[in-house]
Each structure stands twice: as structure tokens, then as C-alpha cells.
Amino acid sequence: MKLLLLLVAVGLCSAQYNPNTRSGRTSIVHLFEWRWDDIAAECERYLGPNGFGGVQISPPNEHITVTSPWRPWWERYQPISYKLCSRSGNDQQFRDMVTRCNNVGVYIYVDAVINHMCGAGGGEGTHSSCGSYFNAGARNFPAVPFSSWDFNDGKCRTGSGEIENYGDAYQVRDCRLVSLLDLALEKDYVRDKIADFLNTLIDIGVAGFRFDAAKHMWPGDLKVITDKLRNLNTQWFPNGARPFIFQEVIDLGGEGISTSEYFGIGRVTEFKYGAKLGTVIRKWNGEKMAYLRNWGEGWGFMPSDRALVFVDNHDNQRGHGAGGASILTFYDSRLYKMGLGFMLAHPYGFTRVMSSFSWDRYWVDGKDVNDWIGPPSYSDGSTKPVPIKPDTTCGDRWVCEHRWRQIRNMVIFRNVVDGQPFSNWWDNGSNQVAFGRGNRGFIVFNNNDWHLDATLYTGLPSGSYCDVISGQKEGDCCSGRQIYVDGNGNARFQISNNDEDPFAAIHVDAKL
Ligand code: AAO
């Protein structure tokens, strides 16, 4: 009995850190601004068959609509109510997506915007995605309902009512982030409204949440809210399964708030990861890939089992949020693929892949003034579907990084090596490095300006393997280069610095 209680207690403690992905699926993809109908189809035709664990979706609840003159992507971060109609689709489409994705073992993670409602200057009217009336000036959101009692206006102590100094934790939590009306999460009424919203999503069948702007909410308030959440829907998840929680807390060091304050609630975004990895792969500040030998906690990151990691996100790929110019994106595709390759091969953290839409960047004084541009859309502002071309890539401005062969195959690599230790590191003291994952996978990078020709110990069983970066195993054939591992586990790798992708990866499921 004691043992049972202990197991239950351990289960409860570890619960919100567990992504709930189906066994053998180890990454999620952020299908930024995709419509629910397209996500449902993508789960069935692509994500399920290729081993993706889940999808982070854009905020599903009612949001402001901004036409100035075109609709920016960021309107979805300005809630008007918790009704499930958004630029991505309505309530029925949302439910259909969750059911269809869950049925193929790809789970849905909701971007939950619960820190605030729309901006103070959002005006009055029904310019909202379900047409609900609101009045930002009067703090009136009748479709929830929230009124002026439910906001932090009286609590914030800066003159402007805005966050003025990120060194002051009180300002960051009690004042407005870029004028967004800050909800009073210490009020039971507000907490209950938010918990009701999240519980509705849980009952529909979602597997977890990204807490947007978690840094701007007191950890104690988030704890009370998460304690009100129900277990996941047992139609798809085990009895007692808790929602996966990952919190957006930007902590590059040197501010008033640190990520560790949030470990009691769930996982936390590790923003140092993409910022540092970008610096290393770009070889800025004297960084070299050889220094990645102790990547992870050794670089001052949070504990691996608390971290949600990514190369770029929807903010820092366009200069919002944090990370700066070092962040790698699809615009730097060659380096980007290497960054993703490294992240997906390395055991640190729970990994999220970004899937973007492109826009025409236009730099004025070092800032991209087109950073607001929304997803491909029709003249009435509604989002266009994602067309799939015969070569399996996406059309329009949908980038679909998750469908790039190199990235998709590394998502599979991570599944194949799941649970295996980081092993057999090699480097040339510069930017040629290699490492394995136990006896199941091995990866080699050449980020130097010269040829790599090295015989390395891989730890893999002897045989011929197909490199899943230059191609992949198709039946008994390999469409890319072949690597031969000898009876001692050694293999010769030759990677030119001029290769389309200067890295190679092999794993036991790509053995010929
Ligand atoms: C839009 C307009 C605003 C307008 C507002 C209301 O752009 O002009 O006032 O509407 O009408 C998104 C967009 C916003 C948009 C908003 C609402 O990004 O442009 O505002 O929707 O529509 C902070 C937060 C972080 C946040 C990030 C963007 O801490 O939570 O800003 N990310 C999330 C979402 C994001 C969304 C929101 C939150 C709001 O992912 O998409 O906004 O729901 C420092 C701090 C960070 C802070 C950054 C940026 O970072 O540490 O916490 O992020 O500043 O202000 C170095 C430092 C690093 C520093 C960074 C930048 O890297 O090391 O610490 O520089 O200075």
C-alpha cells in the first residue's frame, strides 16, 4: 500500500513534465498559423507516418482582428474571449482536428494566452474573430465575462502602467506587456475562468499547453490554476495522465526573473539553447563546434528534464522576443539544417521543430519592418490552406521545414535513438565534430572550410548504412551516400565543406 502511494505521488510529481507523446515519438512541431483542417490532414498524411509526437497549434480562442490594412500574425496573442473560434477555424473544426490527430497518435498542444486580453488601445466593437463585442478602454469583455475588476491596473506601480524595467519582477508580473491588458490572476474568479477554458480543451482531447508569457504571471498563481486542471481524456490517454505544461519564460540571464521559479509547474522554454547554438554554428565570437562536447547543463542551461528546446520560434525568427541576430531560421537554410540536426541528435531537452510561413523581410535601421506580416491569406483576411506539391514540399508561402528531408529524417533519428546515452564524441579541435547515441545512431558534422576525412568509432553494429541526410533508405536501396561500419564499429566519413549539407547521420533503422 505504501509503495502504491509512493508510486502515485511520484506519478503526480513527474506528470506535467511528461509530454504524453506516444511511446517512440520524441518531438513536436509548431504548425504556426495553420488552419485546423490542414493540421488534421497533416497529422493523418504526414506527421503520424513520420513519427512526429504532436503539434503546437496557434491560440484557438477568440482574438481581436486588426486590419491595418492587412491582418498581422500577432492578433492571435490578443484574446477577446475563450470561445473556440479563431483565424484557424471554428469550434467544430477544432474538435475534428483533435480527434483525427489523436486517432493517429499525434497529440495537440495548445498555445494558451492567459496572461492578458487585447491591447489597451484595442478599441470598442466586434472586430474579433467570433464577432463578440468588447470594449478595451472600459476593460469590458462580456463574452467571458471580464470587467475592470479583473485586471491589474490598480496593482501596477509604474507611471505608464507598462513594464518599464525587466529587472523588477513586480513590474514584469503586475504591469502591462506591450500594453496588453493584464489579468488579475490572484482573483479566484479569473483563475476559474481560465481553468474552465483549459479544462474544456482537455475534455476535447488536447495533451497539454504552452503557457504564453508565463514570465509575466506569478508562479504561485499558475500553480493554483494548473492544480484545477483535470486529467487527460481517457479515450486517448492513460488513466490519471496530467496535461503537459511548458512555460514561455525568456531568461538569458541578468534579469529579475529566472526560469527555475517555474520548475514546480512544468517544463520551461530554454531560450539560451537557440541563441548559443546559432552563435556556435555561425562561428561568431570565436565559438567552435568542438566546444559543444559538454552541451546542455554544462553550458549553464536548466536541467534537461525541465527544458523545452528549439532552434528558433515564431518570435525570434522575426526579431521579436529574445535571442537576437544569432538565431538560425529557414532563411539560413544550410546552417539551419545543421542546427536542427544537432538538436535532434543530442539528448538534451524535449525538442520542438518550427514550421513557418515566409514573408519579405525589409530592413530599416537593422529592424525588419515586415515582422508583422501574417500567414498566406485571401483578400478577406482569411487564412489560405496549405497546398502540398507533388515533390511533397508545401506551396504558397508555407515553408514546412518539418517536411524537409534532412529535418524529417532527424526527427525519426531521435525516435530511433530514444533512451540511448550521448557517446563516442569526436572533434578535430575546430568545427568538425561527431557523436553517437549508444549503439543505435551516429552523426558527423563538417562546419570547417575544408574537407573532412576521418575514420571514427561509431558504436554501431557492422554493416552498410544509409546516410539519412543526403538521402534515405527506400526498401533495400539508399538514395544518399552509404556508410560502411566495420566489425570493430569504425566507419570512414568523407564530408566535403561544399556538400549541399555538410553533415551525415546513420542509425540502426537505416541499415541496409
Ligand atoms: C502587438 C504590437 C505592439 C502593441 C500590442 C498591443 O506589436 O506594438 O503594443 O500588439 O496592441 C506578440 C507579438 C507582439 C504583439 C503581441 C500582441 O510579439 O509584437 O504586440 O503579440 O498582439 C517579451 C515577453 C514574451 C513575449 C515576447 C514577444 O516576455 O512573453 O516579449 N512572447 C510571447 C509570444 C508573442 C506574443 C506575446 C508573448 C504576447 O510568444 O508572440 O507577442 O502574447 C527581453 C525580455 C523578454 C521580452 C523581450 C521582448 O528580452 O527578457 O521577456 O519578451 O525583451 O520585449 C536580449 C536580451 C533579452 C531581451 C531581448 C529583447 O536578447 O537578452 O532578455 O534582448 O530586448
Coordinates of C-alpha atoms and ligand atoms in Angstrom, one line a residue:
M1 CA 0.0 0.0 0.0
K2 CA 2.8 2.3 1.0
L3 CA 4.6 1.5 -2.3
L4 CA 1.4 2.2 -4.2
L5 CA 1.0 5.6 -2.5
L6 CA 4.6 6.4 -3.3
L7 CA 4.2 5.5 -6.9
V8 CA 1.1 7.6 -7.1
A9 CA 2.9 10.6 -5.6
V10 CA 5.9 10.2 -7.9
G11 CA 3.5 9.9 -10.8
L12 CA 1.8 13.1 -9.9
C13 CA 5.0 15.0 -9.4
S14 CA 6.6 14.0 -12.7
A15 CA 3.3 14.3 -14.6
Q16 CA 3.3 17.8 -16.0
Y17 CA 6.9 17.4 -17.4
N18 CA 5.9 14.3 -19.4
P19 CA 4.9 15.4 -23.0
N20 CA 2.4 12.5 -23.2
T21 CA 3.6 11.7 -26.7
R22 CA 3.1 8.1 -27.8
S23 CA 5.9 5.8 -26.9
G24 CA 8.8 6.1 -29.5
R25 CA 7.7 9.7 -30.5
T26 CA 10.0 12.3 -29.2
S27 CA 9.4 15.7 -30.9
I28 CA 6.6 18.1 -31.6
V29 CA 6.2 20.6 -34.4
H30 CA 4.8 24.1 -34.2
L31 CA 2.5 24.5 -37.2
F32 CA 2.4 28.2 -36.8
E33 CA -0.9 29.8 -38.0
W34 CA -2.1 26.6 -39.8
R35 CA -5.8 26.1 -40.1
W36 CA -7.4 23.3 -38.1
D37 CA -8.5 21.5 -41.3
D38 CA -4.9 21.5 -42.6
I39 CA -3.5 20.3 -39.3
A40 CA -5.9 17.3 -39.2
A41 CA -4.9 16.3 -42.7
E42 CA -1.2 16.8 -41.9
C43 CA -1.5 14.5 -38.9
E44 CA -3.0 11.8 -41.0
R45 CA -0.9 12.1 -44.2
Y46 CA 2.5 13.1 -42.8
L47 CA 3.0 13.6 -39.1
G48 CA 1.7 10.2 -38.0
P49 CA 3.5 8.2 -40.6
N50 CA 6.8 10.0 -39.9
G51 CA 6.9 9.7 -36.2
F52 CA 6.1 13.2 -35.0
G53 CA 4.7 13.2 -31.5
G54 CA 2.5 16.2 -31.6
V55 CA 1.7 19.7 -32.8
Q56 CA 1.9 23.0 -31.1
I57 CA -1.0 25.0 -32.5
S58 CA -1.7 28.7 -32.6
P59 CA -4.0 30.1 -30.0
P60 CA -7.5 28.6 -30.6
N61 CA -9.7 31.1 -28.7
E62 CA -11.4 34.3 -29.9
H63 CA -8.9 37.1 -30.6
I64 CA -9.0 40.7 -31.9
T65 CA -8.9 41.3 -35.6
V66 CA -6.6 44.0 -36.7
T67 CA -6.8 45.4 -40.2
S68 CA -4.1 47.9 -40.7
P69 CA -4.5 47.4 -43.7
W70 CA -3.7 43.6 -43.5
R71 CA -4.0 41.3 -40.6
P72 CA -0.8 40.7 -38.6
W73 CA 0.0 37.2 -37.2
W74 CA 0.2 38.6 -33.7
E75 CA -3.5 39.4 -33.4
R76 CA -3.9 35.9 -32.0
Y77 CA -2.0 36.9 -28.9
Q78 CA -4.8 39.4 -28.0
P79 CA -7.7 37.4 -26.6
I80 CA -11.3 38.6 -26.6
S81 CA -12.9 35.5 -25.2
Y82 CA -12.4 31.8 -24.6
K83 CA -14.8 30.8 -27.4
L84 CA -13.1 28.4 -29.8
C85 CA -13.2 30.4 -33.0
S86 CA -10.1 31.9 -34.4
R87 CA -8.3 32.6 -37.6
S88 CA -7.5 28.8 -37.8
G89 CA -11.1 27.7 -37.6
N90 CA -14.3 27.2 -35.5
D91 CA -15.2 25.0 -32.6
Q92 CA -16.4 22.1 -34.7
Q93 CA -13.2 22.2 -36.9
F94 CA -11.1 22.3 -33.7
R95 CA -12.8 19.2 -32.3
D96 CA -12.4 17.4 -35.6
M97 CA -8.7 18.2 -35.7
V98 CA -8.1 16.9 -32.1
T99 CA -10.0 13.7 -32.8
R100 CA -8.3 13.0 -36.1
C101 CA -4.8 13.8 -34.9
N102 CA -5.3 11.8 -31.6
N103 CA -6.6 8.8 -33.6
V104 CA -3.2 8.6 -35.5
G105 CA -1.2 9.1 -32.3
V106 CA -0.2 12.8 -32.9
Y107 CA -1.2 14.9 -30.0
I108 CA -2.3 18.6 -29.8
Y109 CA -0.5 21.2 -27.5
V110 CA -2.4 24.4 -27.2
D111 CA -0.7 27.8 -27.1
A112 CA -2.7 29.2 -24.1
V113 CA -2.7 33.0 -23.9
I114 CA -3.9 33.5 -20.3
N115 CA -1.8 36.4 -19.0
H116 CA -3.8 39.1 -20.7
M117 CA -6.6 40.1 -23.1
C118 CA -6.2 42.5 -26.0
G119 CA -4.1 45.7 -26.0
A120 CA -5.3 48.8 -24.1
G121 CA -5.7 50.6 -27.4
G122 CA -7.8 47.8 -28.9
G123 CA -10.9 50.0 -29.1
E124 CA -14.6 49.0 -28.9
G125 CA -16.7 46.9 -31.2
T126 CA -17.0 43.5 -32.7
H127 CA -13.7 43.4 -34.6
S128 CA -13.0 39.9 -33.1
S129 CA -12.7 36.5 -34.6
C130 CA -16.2 35.3 -33.5
G131 CA -17.7 38.7 -33.6
S132 CA -18.1 39.1 -29.8
Y133 CA -18.5 42.7 -28.5
F134 CA -15.7 44.1 -26.3
N135 CA -14.5 47.5 -25.1
A136 CA -10.8 47.6 -24.3
G137 CA -10.9 51.1 -22.8
A138 CA -13.6 50.1 -20.3
R139 CA -11.9 46.7 -19.7
N140 CA -15.2 45.1 -20.7
F141 CA -15.1 41.6 -22.3
P142 CA -18.7 40.4 -21.9
A143 CA -18.2 37.1 -23.8
V144 CA -16.1 35.8 -20.9
P145 CA -17.2 37.9 -18.9
F146 CA -14.3 40.0 -17.6
S147 CA -14.8 43.6 -16.3
S148 CA -12.4 46.3 -14.9
W149 CA -12.3 44.4 -11.6
D150 CA -10.5 41.5 -13.3
F151 CA -7.4 43.4 -14.4
N152 CA -4.2 44.6 -12.7
D153 CA -4.5 48.3 -13.5
G154 CA -4.5 49.2 -9.8
K155 CA -1.7 46.9 -8.9
C156 CA 1.0 48.0 -11.3
R157 CA 3.2 50.7 -9.8
T158 CA 4.9 52.2 -12.9
G159 CA 3.8 55.6 -14.1
S160 CA 2.9 54.3 -17.6
G161 CA 1.2 51.2 -16.4
E162 CA 3.6 49.3 -18.7
I163 CA 6.6 47.1 -17.9
E164 CA 9.5 49.6 -17.8
N165 CA 12.2 47.6 -16.2
Y166 CA 12.7 43.8 -16.7
G167 CA 14.9 43.8 -13.6
D168 CA 11.9 44.4 -11.4
A169 CA 9.9 41.2 -11.0
Y170 CA 6.8 43.0 -9.7
Q171 CA 6.6 45.2 -12.9
V172 CA 7.1 42.2 -15.1
R173 CA 4.1 40.4 -13.4
D174 CA 1.8 43.2 -12.5
C175 CA 2.2 45.7 -15.3
R176 CA 1.2 45.5 -19.0
L177 CA 3.4 43.8 -21.5
V178 CA 3.4 45.9 -24.7
S179 CA 0.1 47.5 -23.5
L180 CA -1.8 44.1 -23.2
L181 CA -4.5 44.3 -20.6
D182 CA -3.0 42.3 -17.7
L183 CA -5.4 39.9 -16.0
A184 CA -5.5 39.7 -12.2
L185 CA -4.6 36.1 -11.8
E186 CA -4.7 36.2 -8.0
K187 CA -8.5 36.5 -8.2
D188 CA -10.4 33.2 -7.8
Y189 CA -12.9 34.4 -10.4
V190 CA -10.2 34.9 -13.0
R191 CA -8.5 31.7 -12.1
D192 CA -11.7 29.8 -12.5
K193 CA -12.5 31.3 -15.9
I194 CA -9.0 30.3 -17.2
A195 CA -9.2 26.8 -15.7
D196 CA -12.6 26.3 -17.3
F197 CA -11.2 27.3 -20.7
L198 CA -8.2 24.9 -20.3
N199 CA -10.4 22.1 -18.9
T200 CA -12.7 22.4 -21.9
L201 CA -9.7 21.8 -24.1
I202 CA -8.6 18.9 -22.0
D203 CA -12.0 17.3 -22.3
I204 CA -11.9 17.7 -26.1
G205 CA -8.7 15.7 -26.0
V206 CA -5.6 18.0 -26.1
A207 CA -2.4 16.7 -24.4
G208 CA -1.0 19.9 -23.0
F209 CA -0.3 23.6 -23.1
R210 CA 2.3 26.2 -23.9
F211 CA 1.7 29.0 -21.3
D212 CA 2.3 32.1 -23.3
A213 CA 4.1 35.0 -21.4
A214 CA 4.5 32.8 -18.3
K215 CA 7.2 35.1 -17.1
H216 CA 4.5 37.8 -16.8
M217 CA 2.5 35.6 -14.4
W218 CA 3.3 34.8 -10.7
P219 CA 4.4 31.1 -10.4
G220 CA 2.0 30.8 -7.4
D221 CA -1.0 31.9 -9.5
L222 CA 0.0 29.4 -12.2
K223 CA 0.3 26.7 -9.6
V224 CA -3.3 27.2 -8.4
I225 CA -4.6 27.3 -12.0
T226 CA -2.7 24.1 -13.0
D227 CA -3.9 22.3 -9.8
K228 CA -7.5 22.9 -11.1
L229 CA -6.9 21.1 -14.3
R230 CA -8.5 17.8 -15.0
N231 CA -6.7 14.6 -16.1
L232 CA -6.4 14.0 -19.8
N233 CA -9.3 12.4 -21.8
T234 CA -9.1 8.6 -21.3
Q235 CA -10.4 8.0 -24.8
W236 CA -6.8 8.5 -25.8
F237 CA -4.6 8.8 -22.7
P238 CA -3.9 6.5 -19.7
N239 CA -5.9 6.9 -16.5
G240 CA -4.6 9.7 -14.4
A241 CA -2.5 11.3 -17.2
R242 CA -1.8 15.0 -16.5
P243 CA -1.6 17.7 -19.1
F244 CA 1.9 18.5 -20.3
I245 CA 2.8 22.1 -19.4
F246 CA 5.6 24.1 -20.9
Q247 CA 6.0 27.7 -20.0
E248 CA 7.4 30.6 -22.1
V249 CA 9.9 32.2 -19.8
I250 CA 12.7 34.1 -21.5
D251 CA 15.8 34.0 -19.3
L252 CA 19.1 34.8 -20.9
G253 CA 20.4 35.8 -17.5
G254 CA 20.8 39.2 -15.9
E255 CA 17.1 40.0 -15.3
G256 CA 14.8 39.9 -12.3
I257 CA 13.2 36.6 -13.1
S258 CA 14.7 33.2 -13.6
T259 CA 13.4 30.0 -15.2
S260 CA 13.9 28.0 -12.1
E261 CA 11.0 29.8 -10.4
Y262 CA 8.7 27.9 -12.8
F263 CA 10.0 24.3 -12.4
G264 CA 7.3 23.4 -9.9
I265 CA 4.6 23.9 -12.5
G266 CA 6.0 22.2 -15.6
R267 CA 8.8 22.5 -18.2
V268 CA 10.2 25.8 -19.3
T269 CA 11.4 27.1 -22.7
E270 CA 15.3 27.3 -22.7
F271 CA 16.0 30.4 -24.8
K272 CA 19.7 30.1 -24.3
Y273 CA 19.7 27.0 -26.4
G274 CA 18.9 28.5 -29.8
A275 CA 20.8 31.7 -29.1
K276 CA 24.0 29.8 -28.2
L277 CA 23.6 27.2 -30.9
G278 CA 23.2 29.9 -33.5
T279 CA 26.3 31.6 -32.3
V280 CA 28.3 28.4 -32.5
I281 CA 27.1 27.3 -35.9
R282 CA 27.7 30.8 -37.3
K283 CA 31.1 30.7 -35.7
W284 CA 30.6 34.1 -34.1
N285 CA 32.5 35.3 -31.0
G286 CA 35.3 32.7 -31.6
E287 CA 32.8 29.8 -30.9
K288 CA 33.6 26.4 -32.4
M289 CA 31.5 23.2 -32.7
A290 CA 34.3 21.4 -30.7
Y291 CA 33.0 23.4 -27.6
L292 CA 29.7 21.5 -27.9
R293 CA 31.2 18.5 -26.2
N294 CA 29.5 19.4 -22.9
W295 CA 26.4 20.9 -24.5
G296 CA 23.4 21.1 -22.1
E297 CA 23.7 21.8 -18.4
G298 CA 27.5 22.2 -19.0
W299 CA 26.6 25.4 -20.9
G300 CA 24.6 26.8 -18.0
F301 CA 21.3 25.6 -19.3
M302 CA 18.4 24.4 -17.0
P303 CA 18.2 20.6 -16.1
S304 CA 17.4 18.6 -19.3
D305 CA 14.2 17.2 -17.8
R306 CA 12.8 20.7 -17.3
A307 CA 13.8 22.0 -20.8
L308 CA 11.7 22.6 -23.9
V309 CA 14.2 23.3 -26.7
F310 CA 14.1 24.7 -30.2
V311 CA 16.4 26.3 -32.7
D312 CA 14.0 29.2 -33.4
N313 CA 10.5 30.1 -32.5
H314 CA 7.7 32.2 -34.1
D315 CA 9.0 35.3 -32.3
N316 CA 12.8 35.2 -32.6
Q317 CA 12.7 34.1 -36.2
R318 CA 11.4 37.6 -36.9
G319 CA 13.2 39.6 -34.3
H320 CA 10.5 39.5 -31.6
G321 CA 11.2 38.1 -28.1
A322 CA 14.8 37.3 -27.4
G323 CA 17.9 35.7 -29.0
G324 CA 18.9 38.4 -31.4
A325 CA 20.7 38.0 -34.7
S326 CA 22.4 34.7 -33.9
I327 CA 19.1 32.8 -34.2
L328 CA 19.1 30.4 -37.2
T329 CA 16.0 30.3 -39.3
F330 CA 14.9 28.8 -42.6
Y331 CA 16.3 31.9 -44.3
D332 CA 19.8 30.5 -43.5
S333 CA 18.7 27.0 -44.6
R334 CA 22.1 25.3 -44.8
L335 CA 23.1 26.3 -41.3
Y336 CA 19.6 25.8 -40.1
K337 CA 19.5 22.2 -41.1
M338 CA 22.8 21.6 -39.2
G339 CA 21.4 23.3 -36.1
L340 CA 18.3 21.1 -36.3
G341 CA 20.5 18.1 -36.9
F342 CA 22.5 18.8 -33.8
M343 CA 19.5 19.5 -31.7
L344 CA 17.6 16.3 -32.8
A345 CA 20.6 14.1 -32.3
H346 CA 21.6 15.4 -28.9
P347 CA 19.8 14.0 -25.8
Y348 CA 19.3 17.4 -24.1
G349 CA 15.7 18.6 -23.5
F350 CA 12.3 17.9 -25.2
T351 CA 12.5 19.1 -28.8
R352 CA 10.2 21.3 -30.8
V353 CA 10.6 21.8 -34.5
M354 CA 9.4 25.1 -36.1
S355 CA 7.2 25.2 -39.2
S356 CA 6.9 28.7 -40.6
F357 CA 5.4 30.8 -43.3
S358 CA 7.8 33.2 -45.2
W359 CA 7.5 36.9 -45.7
D360 CA 9.5 39.5 -47.5
R361 CA 11.9 40.9 -45.0
Y362 CA 12.6 44.6 -45.3
W363 CA 15.3 46.0 -43.1
V364 CA 15.2 49.6 -41.9
D365 CA 17.9 50.6 -39.4
G366 CA 18.6 46.9 -38.6
K367 CA 14.9 46.1 -37.9
D368 CA 12.7 44.1 -40.2
V369 CA 9.6 46.4 -40.7
N370 CA 7.7 43.5 -42.2
D371 CA 7.9 41.4 -39.0
W372 CA 4.1 41.7 -38.6
I373 CA 3.1 40.0 -41.9
G374 CA 0.5 37.3 -41.4
P375 CA 0.1 33.9 -43.0
P376 CA -0.9 33.4 -46.6
S377 CA -4.4 34.8 -46.8
Y378 CA -7.2 35.8 -49.1
S379 CA -8.3 39.3 -49.7
D380 CA -10.9 39.0 -47.0
G381 CA -8.2 38.2 -44.5
S382 CA -9.0 34.5 -44.0
T383 CA -6.0 32.1 -44.0
K384 CA -5.3 30.1 -47.1
P385 CA -5.0 26.3 -47.0
V386 CA -1.5 24.7 -47.2
P387 CA -1.1 23.2 -50.6
I388 CA 1.1 20.1 -50.9
K389 CA 3.2 19.9 -54.1
P390 CA 4.0 16.6 -56.0
D391 CA 7.5 16.7 -54.6
T392 CA 5.9 16.7 -51.0
T393 CA 7.0 20.3 -50.2
C394 CA 4.5 23.0 -49.4
G395 CA 3.3 25.7 -51.7
D396 CA 2.4 29.4 -51.3
R397 CA 4.4 31.0 -48.5
W398 CA 4.2 27.9 -46.3
V399 CA 7.8 26.8 -45.6
C400 CA 7.1 23.4 -43.9
E401 CA 10.6 23.0 -42.5
H402 CA 9.2 19.8 -40.9
R403 CA 8.9 18.3 -44.4
W404 CA 12.5 19.0 -45.4
R405 CA 14.1 15.6 -45.8
Q406 CA 17.0 16.3 -43.5
I407 CA 14.8 17.6 -40.7
R408 CA 12.1 15.0 -41.0
N409 CA 14.8 12.2 -41.0
M410 CA 16.4 13.7 -37.9
V411 CA 13.0 13.6 -36.2
I412 CA 13.0 9.9 -37.0
F413 CA 16.7 9.6 -35.9
R414 CA 15.7 11.0 -32.4
N415 CA 12.9 8.4 -32.1
V416 CA 15.3 5.6 -33.1
V417 CA 18.0 6.5 -30.5
D418 CA 15.5 7.4 -27.7
G419 CA 16.8 6.5 -24.3
Q420 CA 20.4 5.9 -25.6
P421 CA 23.3 7.8 -23.9
F422 CA 25.4 10.5 -25.5
S423 CA 28.5 8.7 -26.6
N424 CA 31.7 8.4 -28.7
W425 CA 32.3 12.2 -29.1
W426 CA 35.0 13.2 -31.5
D427 CA 36.2 16.5 -32.7
N428 CA 39.1 18.0 -34.6
G429 CA 39.6 20.8 -32.2
S430 CA 37.7 23.1 -34.6
N431 CA 34.3 22.7 -36.3
Q432 CA 34.4 19.0 -37.3
V433 CA 32.6 17.0 -34.6
A434 CA 30.8 13.7 -34.3
F435 CA 28.9 11.8 -31.6
G436 CA 26.7 8.8 -31.2
R437 CA 23.7 7.6 -29.2
G438 CA 24.7 4.3 -27.6
N439 CA 24.8 1.6 -30.3
R440 CA 21.8 3.0 -32.3
G441 CA 22.9 6.2 -34.1
F442 CA 25.8 8.3 -35.1
I443 CA 26.2 11.8 -36.6
V444 CA 29.1 13.7 -38.1
F445 CA 29.3 17.5 -38.9
N446 CA 31.8 19.4 -41.0
N447 CA 31.4 23.1 -40.4
N448 CA 35.0 23.9 -41.3
D449 CA 36.1 25.4 -44.6
W450 CA 38.0 22.2 -45.6
H451 CA 37.3 18.6 -46.3
L452 CA 36.5 16.1 -43.6
D453 CA 38.0 12.6 -44.0
A454 CA 38.1 10.6 -40.8
T455 CA 37.6 7.0 -39.5
L456 CA 35.6 7.2 -36.4
Y457 CA 34.3 4.8 -33.8
T458 CA 30.5 4.8 -34.2
G459 CA 29.5 2.1 -31.6
L460 CA 27.1 0.7 -34.3
P461 CA 26.9 -3.0 -35.3
S462 CA 28.8 -3.7 -38.5
G463 CA 27.1 -3.4 -41.9
S464 CA 26.1 -0.8 -44.5
Y465 CA 24.1 2.1 -43.5
C466 CA 22.2 4.8 -45.5
D467 CA 23.1 8.4 -44.6
V468 CA 19.7 9.9 -43.8
I469 CA 20.9 13.5 -44.6
S470 CA 21.9 13.1 -48.2
G471 CA 19.1 10.6 -48.8
Q472 CA 17.3 7.8 -47.1
K473 CA 16.7 4.1 -47.1
E474 CA 14.0 3.2 -49.6
G475 CA 13.3 -0.5 -49.5
D476 CA 16.7 -2.2 -49.8
C477 CA 18.2 0.9 -51.6
C478 CA 19.7 4.1 -50.3
S479 CA 19.1 7.3 -52.2
G480 CA 22.0 9.0 -50.5
R481 CA 25.6 8.1 -49.6
Q482 CA 26.3 4.8 -48.0
I483 CA 28.5 4.4 -44.9
Y484 CA 30.2 1.1 -44.1
V485 CA 30.7 0.2 -40.4
D486 CA 33.3 -2.5 -39.9
G487 CA 33.4 -5.3 -37.4
N488 CA 35.1 -3.0 -34.8
G489 CA 32.4 -0.4 -35.1
N490 CA 34.6 2.0 -37.1
A491 CA 33.5 3.9 -40.3
R492 CA 35.2 6.2 -42.7
F493 CA 33.4 9.5 -43.2
Q494 CA 34.2 11.9 -46.0
I495 CA 32.2 15.1 -46.0
S496 CA 33.1 18.0 -48.2
N497 CA 32.7 21.5 -47.0
N498 CA 31.0 22.1 -50.3
D499 CA 28.4 19.4 -49.9
E500 CA 24.8 20.6 -50.0
D501 CA 24.5 19.5 -46.4
P502 CA 27.9 19.2 -44.7
F503 CA 26.8 16.5 -42.2
A504 CA 25.9 12.8 -42.2
A505 CA 23.8 10.7 -39.9
I506 CA 23.2 6.9 -39.7
H507 CA 21.0 4.8 -37.4
V508 CA 20.0 1.2 -37.0
D509 CA 16.7 1.6 -38.8
A510 CA 18.6 2.9 -41.9
K511 CA 20.8 -0.2 -42.0
L512 CA 20.8 -1.8 -45.5
Ligands
AAO1 C1 1.4 44.0 -30.7 C2 2.2 45.1 -31.2 C3 2.5 46.1 -30.0 C4 1.3 46.5 -29.3 C5 0.5 45.3 -28.9 C6 -0.9 45.6 -28.3 O1 3.4 44.7 -31.8 O2 3.2 47.2 -30.5 O3 1.6 47.3 -28.2 O4 0.2 44.4 -30.0 O5 -1.6 46.3 -29.2 C7 3.1 39.0 -29.9 C8 4.0 40.0 -30.7 C9 3.8 41.4 -30.2 C10 2.3 41.8 -30.2 C11 1.6 40.8 -29.3 C12 0.1 41.1 -29.2 O6 5.3 39.6 -30.5 O7 4.5 42.3 -31.0 O8 2.2 43.1 -29.8 O9 1.7 39.5 -29.8 O10 -0.5 41.1 -30.4 C13 8.6 39.6 -24.2 C14 7.7 38.6 -23.4 C15 7.4 37.3 -24.1 C16 6.8 37.6 -25.5 C17 7.8 38.5 -26.2 C18 7.4 38.8 -27.6 O11 8.4 38.2 -22.2 O12 6.4 36.6 -23.4 O13 8.0 39.7 -25.5 N1 6.4 36.4 -26.2 C19 5.0 35.9 -26.2 C20 4.6 35.4 -27.6 C21 4.5 36.6 -28.5 C22 3.4 37.5 -28.1 C23 3.2 37.6 -26.6 C24 4.0 36.9 -25.7 C25 2.1 38.4 -26.1 O14 5.4 34.4 -28.0 O15 4.2 36.1 -29.8 O16 3.6 38.8 -28.6 O17 1.0 37.4 -26.0 C26 13.5 41.0 -23.1 C27 12.8 40.2 -22.1 C28 11.7 39.3 -22.7 C29 10.9 40.1 -23.6 C30 11.7 40.7 -24.7 C31 10.9 41.5 -25.7 O18 14.4 40.1 -23.9 O19 13.7 39.4 -21.4 O20 11.0 38.7 -21.7 O21 9.9 39.2 -24.3 O22 12.6 41.6 -24.0 O23 10.4 42.6 -25.2 C32 18.2 40.4 -25.5 C33 18.0 40.1 -24.0 C34 16.6 39.6 -23.8 C35 15.7 40.6 -24.2 C36 15.9 40.8 -25.7 C37 15.0 41.8 -26.3 O24 18.2 39.2 -26.3 O25 19.0 39.2 -23.6 O26 16.4 39.3 -22.4 O27 17.2 41.3 -25.9 O28 15.2 43.0 -25.8

